[in-house]
PDB file of C-alpha atoms in Angstrom:
ATOM      1  CA  MET B   1      82.952  97.418  75.455  1.00 34.00           C
ATOM      2  CA  ALA B   2      80.602  99.105  77.932  1.00 33.00           C
ATOM      3  CA  ARG B   3      79.260  96.990  80.781  1.00 32.00           C
ATOM      4  CA  THR B   4      75.602  97.300  81.721  1.00 31.00           C
ATOM      5  CA  ILE B   5      75.075  97.928  85.425  1.00 30.00           C
ATOM      6  CA  PRO B   6      72.277  95.731  86.865  1.00 34.00           C
ATOM      7  CA  SER B   7      69.088  97.445  87.989  1.00 30.00           C
ATOM      8  CA  ALA B   8      68.314  97.870  91.697  1.00 35.00           C
ATOM      9  CA  ALA B   9      65.776  95.012  91.536  1.00 30.00           C
ATOM     10  CA  ILE B  10      68.351  92.593  90.111  1.00 29.00           C
ATOM     11  CA  VAL B  11      70.922  93.698  92.683  1.00 30.00           C
ATOM     12  CA  GLY B  12      68.377  93.101  95.465  1.00 34.00           C
ATOM     13  CA  LEU B  13      67.545  89.658  94.110  1.00 28.00           C
ATOM     14  CA  LEU B  14      71.252  88.761  93.823  1.00 29.00           C
ATOM     15  CA  ALA B  15      71.859  89.942  97.396  1.00 34.00           C
ATOM     16  CA  ALA B  16      68.968  87.791  98.647  1.00 33.00           C
ATOM     17  CA  LEU B  17      70.284  84.755  96.760  1.00 30.00           C
ATOM     18  CA  LEU B  18      73.809  85.291  98.120  1.00 32.00           C
ATOM     19  CA  LEU B  19      72.513  85.580 101.690  1.00 33.00           C
ATOM     20  CA  ALA B  20      70.411  82.443 101.228  1.00 32.00           C
ATOM     21  CA  ALA B  21      73.447  80.561  99.925  1.00 33.00           C
ATOM     22  CA  GLY B  22      75.152  80.867 103.300  1.00 33.00           C
ATOM     23  CA  PRO B  23      78.880  81.108 103.938  1.00 34.00           C
ATOM     24  CA  ALA B  24      81.410  80.118 101.306  1.00 34.00           C
ATOM     25  CA  THR B  25      82.616  76.536 101.269  1.00 33.00           C
ATOM     26  CA  ALA B  26      85.935  74.986 100.308  1.00 35.00           C
ATOM     27  CA  ASP B  27      84.517  74.654  96.788  1.00 44.00           C
ATOM     28  CA  GLU B  28      84.401  78.442  96.307  1.00 63.00           C
ATOM     29  CA  PRO B  29      86.887  79.432  93.576  1.00 80.00           C
ATOM     30  CA  MET B  30      88.359  82.305  95.619  1.00 89.00           C
ATOM     31  CA  ASP B  31      89.121  80.110  98.671  1.00 91.00           C
ATOM     32  CA  PRO B  32      92.707  79.197  97.643  1.00 94.00           C
ATOM     33  CA  PHE B  33      93.564  82.930  97.756  1.00 96.00           C
ATOM     34  CA  LEU B  34      92.232  83.506 101.283  1.00 96.00           C
ATOM     35  CA  GLY B  35      95.006  84.256 103.751  1.00 97.00           C
ATOM     36  CA  THR B  36      97.768  86.629 104.770  1.00 98.00           C
ATOM     37  CA  TYR B  37     100.871  87.143 102.652  1.00 98.00           C
ATOM     38  CA  VAL B  38     104.108  89.095 103.190  1.00 98.00           C
ATOM     39  CA  GLY B  39     106.886  89.758 100.747  1.00 98.00           C
ATOM     40  CA  THR B  40     108.923  92.170  98.673  1.00 97.00           C
ATOM     41  CA  ALA B  41     108.594  93.848  95.289  1.00 97.00           C
ATOM     42  CA  GLU B  42     110.675  95.821  92.835  1.00 97.00           C
ATOM     43  CA  VAL B  43     109.299  98.789  90.902  1.00 96.00           C
ATOM     44  CA  TYR B  44     110.555  99.332  87.339  1.00 95.00           C
ATOM     45  CA  ASP B  45     110.320 102.473  85.217  1.00 90.00           C
ATOM     46  CA  SER B  46     109.370 102.458  81.528  1.00 85.00           C
ATOM     47  CA  ASP B  47     113.026 101.736  80.616  1.00 88.00           C
ATOM     48  CA  GLY B  48     113.110  98.590  82.786  1.00 90.00           C
ATOM     49  CA  ARG B  49     115.301 100.074  85.550  1.00 93.00           C
ATOM     50  CA  VAL B  50     114.549  99.290  89.216  1.00 95.00           C
ATOM     51  CA  VAL B  51     113.537 102.611  90.766  1.00 95.00           C
ATOM     52  CA  GLU B  52     112.355 101.438  94.201  1.00 95.00           C
ATOM     53  CA  ARG B  53     111.914  98.423  96.419  1.00 97.00           C
ATOM     54  CA  ARG B  54     108.932  97.703  98.626  1.00 97.00           C
ATOM     55  CA  HIS B  55     107.761  95.491 101.446  1.00 97.00           C
ATOM     56  CA  MET B  56     104.211  94.193 100.984  1.00 97.00           C
ATOM     57  CA  ASP B  57     101.496  92.804 103.231  1.00 97.00           C
ATOM     58  CA  ILE B  58      98.377  91.379 101.536  1.00 97.00           C
ATOM     59  CA  VAL B  59      95.307  90.016 103.337  1.00 98.00           C
ATOM     60  CA  ILE B  60      92.449  88.370 101.406  1.00 97.00           C
ATOM     61  CA  THR B  61      89.355  87.454 103.420  1.00 96.00           C
ATOM     62  CA  GLU B  62      85.703  86.561 103.001  1.00 94.00           C
ATOM     63  CA  GLY B  63      83.503  89.605 103.403  1.00 89.00           C
ATOM     64  CA  GLN B  64      79.783  89.986 103.951  1.00 84.00           C
ATOM     65  CA  ARG B  65      77.042  89.027 101.483  1.00 80.00           C
ATOM     66  CA  GLY B  66      79.308  86.830  99.306  1.00 83.00           C
ATOM     67  CA  ALA B  67      81.966  89.518  98.902  1.00 90.00           C
ATOM     68  CA  TYR B  68      85.721  89.215  99.269  1.00 94.00           C
ATOM     69  CA  GLU B  69      88.003  91.800 100.878  1.00 95.00           C
ATOM     70  CA  ILE B  70      91.544  92.545  99.747  1.00 96.00           C
ATOM     71  CA  ASP B  71      93.695  94.739 101.992  1.00 97.00           C
ATOM     72  CA  TRP B  72      97.281  95.537 101.173  1.00 95.00           C
ATOM     73  CA  ILE B  73     100.088  97.670 102.542  1.00 97.00           C
ATOM     74  CA  ASN B  74     103.105  98.798 100.536  1.00 96.00           C
ATOM     75  CA  VAL B  75     106.120 100.244 102.327  1.00 97.00           C
ATOM     76  CA  THR B  76     108.487 101.976  99.901  1.00 97.00           C
ATOM     77  CA  LEU B  77     112.029 101.571 101.215  1.00 96.00           C
ATOM     78  CA  VAL B  78     114.897 104.057 101.287  1.00 96.00           C
ATOM     79  CA  ASP B  79     118.276 102.456 100.554  1.00 94.00           C
ATOM     80  CA  ASP B  80     116.574  99.062 101.076  1.00 93.00           C
ATOM     81  CA  ARG B  81     115.624 100.065 104.642  1.00 95.00           C
ATOM     82  CA  ARG B  82     112.366 101.035 106.295  1.00 93.00           C
ATOM     83  CA  ASP B  83     113.841 102.945 109.239  1.00 95.00           C
ATOM     84  CA  LEU B  84     115.058 106.052 107.354  1.00 95.00           C
ATOM     85  CA  PRO B  85     113.405 109.384 106.556  1.00 96.00           C
ATOM     86  CA  GLY B  86     111.553 109.292 103.255  1.00 96.00           C
ATOM     87  CA  VAL B  87     109.986 105.844 103.713  1.00 97.00           C
ATOM     88  CA  ARG B  88     106.381 105.861 102.470  1.00 97.00           C
ATOM     89  CA  ARG B  89     103.537 103.622 103.614  1.00 97.00           C
ATOM     90  CA  ARG B  90     100.391 103.155 101.530  1.00 96.00           C
ATOM     91  CA  VAL B  91      97.303 101.241 102.648  1.00 97.00           C
ATOM     92  CA  ASP B  92      94.614 100.122 100.167  1.00 94.00           C
ATOM     93  CA  HIS B  93      91.344  98.216 100.407  1.00 94.00           C
ATOM     94  CA  LEU B  94      89.069  96.653  97.817  1.00 93.00           C
ATOM     95  CA  THR B  95      85.748  94.844  98.243  1.00 93.00           C
ATOM     96  CA  LEU B  96      84.786  92.521  95.388  1.00 93.00           C
ATOM     97  CA  THR B  97      81.322  91.062  94.800  1.00 91.00           C
ATOM     98  CA  PRO B  98      80.531  88.261  92.338  1.00 89.00           C
ATOM     99  CA  GLY B  99      79.560  89.539  88.885  1.00 85.00           C
ATOM    100  CA  ASP B 100      77.152  88.108  86.336  1.00 83.00           C
ATOM    101  CA  GLN B 101      79.723  85.688  84.894  1.00 87.00           C
ATOM    102  CA  GLU B 102      81.665  82.978  86.699  1.00 87.00           C
ATOM    103  CA  GLY B 103      85.110  84.197  87.719  1.00 88.00           C
ATOM    104  CA  LEU B 104      84.155  87.881  87.366  1.00 91.00           C
ATOM    105  CA  TYR B 105      83.984  90.198  90.397  1.00 92.00           C
ATOM    106  CA  LEU B 106      83.019  93.863  90.569  1.00 91.00           C
ATOM    107  CA  GLU B 107      84.121  96.512  93.033  1.00 91.00           C
ATOM    108  CA  GLU B 108      81.558  97.131  95.766  1.00 85.00           C
ATOM    109  CA  SER B 109      81.404 100.885  96.183  1.00 67.00           C
ATOM    110  CA  ARG B 110      79.163 101.174  99.209  1.00 53.00           C
ATOM    111  CA  ARG B 111      80.485 100.706 102.725  1.00 53.00           C
ATOM    112  CA  SER B 112      77.270  99.494 104.380  1.00 49.00           C
ATOM    113  CA  LEU B 113      73.835  98.085 103.568  1.00 52.00           C
ATOM    114  CA  PHE B 114      72.316 101.467 104.382  1.00 53.00           C
ATOM    115  CA  GLU B 115      74.460 103.447 101.975  1.00 52.00           C
ATOM    116  CA  ARG B 116      73.046 103.960  98.484  1.00 53.00           C
ATOM    117  CA  ARG B 117      74.915 102.009  95.802  1.00 52.00           C
ATOM    118  CA  ARG B 118      76.639 104.365  93.395  1.00 55.00           C
ATOM    119  CA  SER B 119      78.016 103.274  90.042  1.00 65.00           C
ATOM    120  CA  ALA B 120      81.476 104.435  89.055  1.00 65.00           C
ATOM    121  CA  ASP B 121      81.383 107.189  86.426  1.00 66.00           C
ATOM    122  CA  PRO B 122      84.643 106.969  84.435  1.00 68.00           C
ATOM    123  CA  MET B 123      83.777 110.178  82.525  1.00 67.00           C
ATOM    124  CA  GLU B 124      83.808 112.039  85.866  1.00 70.00           C
ATOM    125  CA  GLY B 125      87.208 110.652  86.856  1.00 68.00           C
ATOM    126  CA  ASP B 126      85.968 107.666  88.888  1.00 75.00           C
ATOM    127  CA  ALA B 127      88.010 104.489  88.556  1.00 83.00           C
ATOM    128  CA  LEU B 128      86.154 101.511  87.124  1.00 88.00           C
ATOM    129  CA  ARG B 129      87.448  98.416  88.994  1.00 91.00           C
ATOM    130  CA  TRP B 130      86.832  94.731  88.445  1.00 93.00           C
ATOM    131  CA  ALA B 131      88.557  91.394  89.004  1.00 94.00           C
ATOM    132  CA  ARG B 132      88.885  88.186  87.035  1.00 95.00           C
ATOM    133  CA  LEU B 133      89.610  84.814  88.602  1.00 92.00           C
ATOM    134  CA  ASP B 134      91.301  82.339  86.277  1.00 91.00           C
ATOM    135  CA  GLY B 135      92.465  79.240  88.136  1.00 87.00           C
ATOM    136  CA  GLY B 136      95.466  80.219  90.263  1.00 93.00           C
ATOM    137  CA  ARG B 137      95.508  83.795  88.958  1.00 95.00           C
ATOM    138  CA  LEU B 138      93.481  86.689  90.402  1.00 96.00           C
ATOM    139  CA  GLY B 139      93.667  89.789  88.211  1.00 96.00           C
ATOM    140  CA  VAL B 140      92.384  93.116  89.519  1.00 95.00           C
ATOM    141  CA  PHE B 141      91.973  95.910  86.982  1.00 96.00           C
ATOM    142  CA  SER B 142      91.355  99.646  87.283  1.00 93.00           C
ATOM    143  CA  LEU B 143      90.477 101.930  84.373  1.00 92.00           C
ATOM    144  CA  VAL B 144      90.559 105.733  84.677  1.00 90.00           C
ATOM    145  CA  ILE B 145      89.815 108.279  81.962  1.00 89.00           C
ATOM    146  CA  LEU B 146      92.161 111.231  82.450  1.00 85.00           C
ATOM    147  CA  ASP B 147      91.224 114.917  82.104  1.00 84.00           C
ATOM    148  CA  ASP B 148      92.720 115.111  78.607  1.00 86.00           C
ATOM    149  CA  GLY B 149      90.739 112.060  77.394  1.00 85.00           C
ATOM    150  CA  ALA B 150      93.684 109.663  77.648  1.00 88.00           C
ATOM    151  CA  TYR B 151      93.284 106.519  79.741  1.00 90.00           C
ATOM    152  CA  SER B 152      95.200 104.792  82.499  1.00 91.00           C
ATOM    153  CA  LEU B 153      94.741 101.051  82.991  1.00 94.00           C
ATOM    154  CA  GLN B 154      96.245  99.263  85.976  1.00 95.00           C
ATOM    155  CA  SER B 155      96.541  95.487  86.023  1.00 96.00           C
ATOM    156  CA  TYR B 156      97.422  93.820  89.336  1.00 96.00           C
ATOM    157  CA  GLU B 157      97.843  90.036  89.000  1.00 97.00           C
ATOM    158  CA  ARG B 158      98.161  87.836  92.084  1.00 96.00           C
ATOM    159  CA  ILE B 159      99.407  84.369  91.091  1.00 97.00           C
ATOM    160  CA  LEU B 160      99.292  81.479  93.559  1.00 97.00           C
ATOM    161  CA  THR B 161     102.556  79.622  94.123  1.00 96.00           C
ATOM    162  CA  GLU B 162     103.488  76.651  96.292  1.00 95.00           C
ATOM    163  CA  HIS B 163     104.286  78.893  99.290  1.00 96.00           C
ATOM    164  CA  GLY B 164     102.404  82.143  98.592  1.00 96.00           C
ATOM    165  CA  MET B 165     101.698  84.485  95.691  1.00 97.00           C
ATOM    166  CA  ASP B 166     103.710  86.193  92.999  1.00 98.00           C
ATOM    167  CA  ILE B 167     102.732  89.746  92.074  1.00 96.00           C
ATOM    168  CA  GLU B 168     102.720  91.305  88.601  1.00 97.00           C
ATOM    169  CA  PHE B 169     101.551  94.912  88.273  1.00 96.00           C
ATOM    170  CA  GLN B 170     101.452  97.139  85.198  1.00 96.00           C
ATOM    171  CA  ARG B 171     100.269 100.686  84.623  1.00 94.00           C
ATOM    172  CA  ILE B 172      99.461 101.387  80.981  1.00 94.00           C
ATOM    173  CA  GLN B 173      98.765 104.926  79.806  1.00 91.00           C
ATOM    174  CA  ASP B 174      97.406 105.242  76.268  1.00 88.00           C
ATOM    175  CA  GLY B 175      98.923 101.887  75.300  1.00 89.00           C
ATOM    176  CA  GLU B 176     102.378 102.460  76.818  1.00 91.00           C
ATOM    177  CA  VAL B 177     103.598 100.596  79.925  1.00 92.00           C
ATOM    178  CA  THR B 178     104.756 103.364  82.279  1.00 91.00           C
ATOM    179  CA  ARG B 179     105.320 101.293  85.432  1.00 93.00           C
ATOM    180  CA  ARG B 180     105.856  97.649  86.206  1.00 96.00           C
ATOM    181  CA  ILE B 181     106.125  95.946  89.596  1.00 97.00           C
ATOM    182  CA  THR B 182     107.033  92.338  90.296  1.00 97.00           C
ATOM    183  CA  GLY B 183     107.111  90.686  93.681  1.00 97.00           C
ATOM    184  CA  ARG B 184     107.035  87.503  95.695  1.00 98.00           C
ATOM    185  CA  THR B 185     105.172  86.757  98.872  1.00 98.00           C
ATOM    186  CA  ILE B 186     104.779  83.845 101.242  1.00 98.00           C
ATOM    187  CA  ARG B 187     101.633  82.823 103.095  1.00 97.00           C
ATOM    188  CA  VAL B 188     101.919  83.439 106.844  1.00 96.00           C
ATOM    189  CA  GLU B 189      99.831  82.452 109.832  1.00 82.00           C
TER     190      GLU B 189
END
């Protein structure tokens, strides 16, 4: 189902309301996720075999104007070590702003107040990203339409635990799970 993008006037009004609301309080639904997490993950191929292991760092913070920032680093190990040639490090960032429905967040595509907001265009290869908050589970999703018309959907679930977060990732291409990642993290100071 297509999602209607709010007009500039509605976006301006929402921004003004968010600024007037002030900083988030302990009652904000995203607050339990705020923090820094470290851990490990295993990457599985479509046959369920472990094909790589990773170290992970995840930082979730309050951003500006009611947004939330998620930064994460994945270090793909070689022979379960990170001090060998072939180790890869990937850094990602996502800014989420509250959507029209409770528990729904949309990717913020602009980097500053002065940059023009641009909507993702999936037909031009842009990823459409959103997040859903459901109790102790934060799901981040990314949909891409490929050049041949097929689709790729990524689902990245962060699930709160007593000491941190569990991670469940899936990449689905045209209905088939092509990659799965599971991991565990602990909250650190």
